[in-house]
CSV table of C-alpha atoms and ligand atoms in Angstrom, one decimal:
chain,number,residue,atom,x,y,z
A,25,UNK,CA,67.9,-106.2,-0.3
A,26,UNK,CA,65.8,-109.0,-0.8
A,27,UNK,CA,63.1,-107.6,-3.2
A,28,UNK,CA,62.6,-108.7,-6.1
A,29,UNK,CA,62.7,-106.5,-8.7
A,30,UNK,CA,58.9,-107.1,-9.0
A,31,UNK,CA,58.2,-104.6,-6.0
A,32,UNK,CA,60.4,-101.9,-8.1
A,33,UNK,CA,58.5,-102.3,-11.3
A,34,UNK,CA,55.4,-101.9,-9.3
A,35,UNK,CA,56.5,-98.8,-7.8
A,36,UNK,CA,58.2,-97.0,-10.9
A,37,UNK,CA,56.2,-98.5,-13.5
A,38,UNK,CA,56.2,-100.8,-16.8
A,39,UNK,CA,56.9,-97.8,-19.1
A,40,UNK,CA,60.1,-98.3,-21.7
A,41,UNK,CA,61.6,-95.9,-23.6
A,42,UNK,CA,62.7,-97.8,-27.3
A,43,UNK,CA,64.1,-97.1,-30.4
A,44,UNK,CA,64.9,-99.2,-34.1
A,45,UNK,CA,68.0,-99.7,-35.7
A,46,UNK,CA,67.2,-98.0,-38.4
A,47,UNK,CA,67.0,-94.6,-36.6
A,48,UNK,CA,70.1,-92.3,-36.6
A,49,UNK,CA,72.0,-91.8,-33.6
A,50,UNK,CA,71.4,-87.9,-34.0
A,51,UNK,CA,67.8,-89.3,-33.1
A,52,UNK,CA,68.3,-91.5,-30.4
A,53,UNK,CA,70.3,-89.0,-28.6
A,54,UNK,CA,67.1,-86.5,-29.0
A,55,UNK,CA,64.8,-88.8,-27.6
A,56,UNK,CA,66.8,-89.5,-24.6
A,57,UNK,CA,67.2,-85.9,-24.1
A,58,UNK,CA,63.7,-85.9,-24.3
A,59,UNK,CA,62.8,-88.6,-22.7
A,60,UNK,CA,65.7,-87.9,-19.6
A,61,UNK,CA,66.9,-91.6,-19.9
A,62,UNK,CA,70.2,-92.5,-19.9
A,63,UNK,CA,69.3,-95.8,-22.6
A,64,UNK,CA,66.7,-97.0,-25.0
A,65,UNK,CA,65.4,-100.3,-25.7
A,66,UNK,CA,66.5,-101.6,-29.3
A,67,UNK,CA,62.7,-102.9,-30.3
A,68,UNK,CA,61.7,-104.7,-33.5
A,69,UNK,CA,58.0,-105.5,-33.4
A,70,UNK,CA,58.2,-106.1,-29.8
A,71,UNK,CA,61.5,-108.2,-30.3
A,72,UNK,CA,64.3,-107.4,-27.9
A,73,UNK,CA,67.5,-106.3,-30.3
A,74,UNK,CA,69.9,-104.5,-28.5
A,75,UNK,CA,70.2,-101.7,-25.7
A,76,UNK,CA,72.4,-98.2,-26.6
A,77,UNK,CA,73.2,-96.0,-24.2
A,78,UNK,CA,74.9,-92.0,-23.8
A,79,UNK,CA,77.9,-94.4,-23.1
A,80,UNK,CA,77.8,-95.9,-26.9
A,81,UNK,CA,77.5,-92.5,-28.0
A,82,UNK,CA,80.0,-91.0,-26.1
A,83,UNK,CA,82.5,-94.1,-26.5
A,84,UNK,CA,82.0,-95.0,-30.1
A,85,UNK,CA,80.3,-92.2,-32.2
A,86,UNK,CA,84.0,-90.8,-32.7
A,87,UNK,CA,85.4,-94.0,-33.7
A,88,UNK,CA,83.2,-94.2,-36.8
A,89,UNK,CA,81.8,-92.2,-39.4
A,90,UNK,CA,80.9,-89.2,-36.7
A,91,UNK,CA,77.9,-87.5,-38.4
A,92,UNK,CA,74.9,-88.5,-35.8
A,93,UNK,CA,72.6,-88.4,-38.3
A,94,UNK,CA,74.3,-90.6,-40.5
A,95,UNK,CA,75.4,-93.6,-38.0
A,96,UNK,CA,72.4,-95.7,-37.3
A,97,UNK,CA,71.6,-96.8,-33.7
A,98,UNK,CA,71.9,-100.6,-35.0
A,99,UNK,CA,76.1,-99.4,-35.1
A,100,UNK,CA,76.5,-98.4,-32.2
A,101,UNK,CA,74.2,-101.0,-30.2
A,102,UNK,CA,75.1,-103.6,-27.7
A,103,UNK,CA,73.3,-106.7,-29.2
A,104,UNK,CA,74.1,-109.5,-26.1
A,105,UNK,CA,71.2,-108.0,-23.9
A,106,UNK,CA,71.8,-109.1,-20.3
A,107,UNK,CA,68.1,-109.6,-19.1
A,108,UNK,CA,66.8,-110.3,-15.5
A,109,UNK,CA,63.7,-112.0,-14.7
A,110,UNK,CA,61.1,-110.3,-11.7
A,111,UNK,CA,61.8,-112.8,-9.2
A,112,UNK,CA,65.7,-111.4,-9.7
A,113,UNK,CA,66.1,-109.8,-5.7
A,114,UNK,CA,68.1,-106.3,-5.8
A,115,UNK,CA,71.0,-107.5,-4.3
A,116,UNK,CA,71.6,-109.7,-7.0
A,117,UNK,CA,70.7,-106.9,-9.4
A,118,UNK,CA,73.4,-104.8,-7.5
A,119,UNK,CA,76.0,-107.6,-7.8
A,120,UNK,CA,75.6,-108.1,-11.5
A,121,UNK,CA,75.6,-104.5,-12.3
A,122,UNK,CA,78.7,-103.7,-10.3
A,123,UNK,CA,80.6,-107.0,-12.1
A,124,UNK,CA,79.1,-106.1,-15.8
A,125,UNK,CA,79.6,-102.4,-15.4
A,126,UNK,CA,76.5,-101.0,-17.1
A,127,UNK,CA,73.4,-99.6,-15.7
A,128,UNK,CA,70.5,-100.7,-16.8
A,129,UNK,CA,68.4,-104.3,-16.5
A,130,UNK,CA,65.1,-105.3,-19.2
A,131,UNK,CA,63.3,-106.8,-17.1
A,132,UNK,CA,61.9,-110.3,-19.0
A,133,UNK,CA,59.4,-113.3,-18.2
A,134,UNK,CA,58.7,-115.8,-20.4
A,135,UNK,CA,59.8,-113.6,-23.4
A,136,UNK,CA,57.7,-110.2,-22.3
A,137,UNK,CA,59.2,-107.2,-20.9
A,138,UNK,CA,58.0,-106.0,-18.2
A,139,UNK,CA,60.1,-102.9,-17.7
A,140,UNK,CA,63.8,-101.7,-16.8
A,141,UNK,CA,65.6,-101.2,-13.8
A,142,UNK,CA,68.4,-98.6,-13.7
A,143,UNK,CA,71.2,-98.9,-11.0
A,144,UNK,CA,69.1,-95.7,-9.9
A,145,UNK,CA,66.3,-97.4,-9.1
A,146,UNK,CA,68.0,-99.7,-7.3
A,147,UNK,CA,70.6,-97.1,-5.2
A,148,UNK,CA,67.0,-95.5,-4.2
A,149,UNK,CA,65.4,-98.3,-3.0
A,150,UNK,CA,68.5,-99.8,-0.8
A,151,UNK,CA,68.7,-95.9,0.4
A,152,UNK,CA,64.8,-95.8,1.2
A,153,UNK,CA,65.3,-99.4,2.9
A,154,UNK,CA,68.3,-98.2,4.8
A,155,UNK,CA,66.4,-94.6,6.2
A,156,UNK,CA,63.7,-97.2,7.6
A,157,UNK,CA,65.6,-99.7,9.2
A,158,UNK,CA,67.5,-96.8,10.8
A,159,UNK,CA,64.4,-95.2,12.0
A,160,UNK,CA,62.8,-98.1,13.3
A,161,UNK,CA,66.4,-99.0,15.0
A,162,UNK,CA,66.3,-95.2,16.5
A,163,UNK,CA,62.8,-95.3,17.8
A,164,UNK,CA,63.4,-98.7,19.4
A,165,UNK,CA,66.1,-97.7,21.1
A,166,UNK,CA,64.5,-94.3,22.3
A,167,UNK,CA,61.5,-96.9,24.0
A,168,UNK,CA,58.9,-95.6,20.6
A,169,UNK,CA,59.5,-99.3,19.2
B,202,AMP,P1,75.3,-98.1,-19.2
B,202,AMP,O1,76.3,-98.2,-18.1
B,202,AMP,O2,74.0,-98.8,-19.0
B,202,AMP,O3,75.1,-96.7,-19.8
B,202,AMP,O4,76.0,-99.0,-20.4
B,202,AMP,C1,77.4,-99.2,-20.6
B,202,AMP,C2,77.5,-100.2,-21.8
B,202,AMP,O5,76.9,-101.4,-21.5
B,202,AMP,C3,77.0,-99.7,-23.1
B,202,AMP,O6,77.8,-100.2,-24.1
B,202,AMP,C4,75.6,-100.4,-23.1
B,202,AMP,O7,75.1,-100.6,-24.5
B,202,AMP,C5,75.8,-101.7,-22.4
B,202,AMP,N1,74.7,-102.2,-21.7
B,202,AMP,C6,73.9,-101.5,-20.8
B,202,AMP,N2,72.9,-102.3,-20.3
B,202,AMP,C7,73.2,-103.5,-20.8
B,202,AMP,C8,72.5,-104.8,-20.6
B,202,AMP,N3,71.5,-105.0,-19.8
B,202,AMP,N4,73.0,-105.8,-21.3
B,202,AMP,C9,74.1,-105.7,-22.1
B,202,AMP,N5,74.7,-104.5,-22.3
B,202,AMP,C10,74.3,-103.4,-21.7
């Protein structure tokens, strides 16, 4: 529970998944169909501009103009990005994405992003942690410590 998120990105990888504003929302929900990611990376010229997620989609597409290929990602967006920096540990990642309610963390230091962490990545790693503790814990007690 102490990693940093560091560990995580070395494990899963750097790799983003990103969209413009100016794509539709009928495209944005292809690509994370595509993709099988549950948000995109808003990304101007490797400028950070929002996040969208199925939840956007889901939540606001049928508040506005509902053609998906006429409502533009930049619509239905979040624009306040909550970022974390590497050195972040994963129980502090768990805590802010339990009190903030979304999913997913860019991962930024000194302006560069490094990757994303979804609150899958981090329920896997606390599971994986909790299986070894719990074997090590079973073998000691058993004398195989
Ligand atoms: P999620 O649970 O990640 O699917 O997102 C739920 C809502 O929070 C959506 O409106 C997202 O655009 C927004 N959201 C997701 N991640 C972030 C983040 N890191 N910073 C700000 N908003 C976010």
């Amino acid at each position: 529970m102490r990693t940093p998120l560091s560990v995580l990105l070395k494990d899963k990888g750097g790799k983003t998944h990103s969209i413009t504003e100016q794509h539709s929302i009928f495209d944005c929900a292809s690509k994370m169909n595509e993709t099988g990611v549950g948000a995109l990376l808003v990304m101007e010229n490797d400028i950070l501009k929002g996040i969208i997620s199925e939840r956007d989609i889901v939540r606001k597409l049928f508040s506005t103009n509902n053609d998906p290929t006429k409502v533009l990602v930049q619509h239905l967006m979040t624009k306040d990005v909550v970022t974390v920096p590497p050195t972040m540990t994963v129980q502090e990642a768990m805590k802010l994405v339990t009190e903030k309610r979304f999913r997913h963390l860019p991962v930024v230091e000194n302006g560069k992003l490094l990757g994303i962490i979804s609150i899958g990545d981090l329920t896997r790693w606390v599971m994986l942690q909790q299986e070894q503790e719990i074997a090590a814990l079973t073998g000691y007690i058993h004398g195989n410590g």
